[in-house]
Amino acid sequence: MEPTADDAVVAYLRAHAPGLPAVRFDGRAAAARARRATHRRRRLRATAFGAAGASVAYLMLAVAGPIPLPGGGTVSLPGGGTLRAVVAGLVPGAPPQPSQWPRDVERLDTTVRPVVEELRVWYWHRDGDCRILEYAHGTFYDGPPQCEPGVIPFDAQARADFDRVESAVKRSGMPIERIRTSAGVIYVQVPDSSWQYNYEYAYLYATDTPPQTRYPEERWTHVTGRWWFHRTHDD
């Protein structure tokens, strides 16, 4: 049998491949290259983590809103308003953004405010089975005893008046958590997921200027007419 090409290759390798340059393994050089590659990967990871951390910090500060400065005043990060508007549209329970304030107060002014003023409502709140109404006719609750122990249960008039306010809230089409009146101002609180602040629309029916702020980050922002937007600390 004549030798094949495979047989020639095997014989060549067995003869230690004569004619090819000898290759020496340099362990130190290989280790140095491995260390340099490891350092490059670490630098790349550190750079990526740093960039990601800076981006997250920027987004958190931009979404949080104006940042108070020592000595008074605030500063807003570029693009913060746009980011807050995007978040408000995506995150359940985000507070209403300035772009929707005029539309909201217009609805409140034509539905909720007239009923609250007519009935002289001091406090209105519904939370599941708990219904509370404090107004000129008296202070009443409806629901399990744990809702508001010690308060008089609804009579027929209180139930009808509570339903009138609730009907006005539904007509407004807005999610309203509670309504309260204090020092010439009607406050309409909207629900939100913030642990730090409460947000409410405020109608100044018996005063020309908002009450004095009590906390450093409390904010009053004029919307239109007697309507303001109020951010206060969540207690």
C-alpha angles and dihedrals in degrees: 000000000000118000115261131218090260090055089053092052092050091049091048093052092046088055088057093254099283115214097031119108114257115250118214121201112231106201095185093052091048092050091048091052091049091051092049091050091050092050091050091052091049092050091049092049092047091049092048093048091047092051092046092049092049090049093050091047091050092049092049093049093043093050092045090064132223113008116223116236127213109268094023137298131079139242128212124208117238111269093015095124093052092047092049090051091051092048091048089057095048107034117072112233096020113150118258115271125233091255091067099040096090092050092048096050091047089058093044091049093056100039117021106026097058093052093045091051094044094051092036092231115195097178134005125175139159122189113169108296093353116096122178129184126177114179145124093299093055144276116297142168134194124198140043117351092253090065095078113337116208096025121119114260118244118282121202094271094048092049091051092048093047089053090051091056092044091050090052090050091052092048090054089061090218130125102244121182101186144340124218137169124213136159095350095314130109110211120200109190120204122206119253140165096236118125092195108046144031119216125208143161112237128203114199100210098159104024135054098214132043119257117270114275117252101192132050094241098039109122135196115192121184115232107174138318109339093341122108136173114233128199114189136167117275109243 
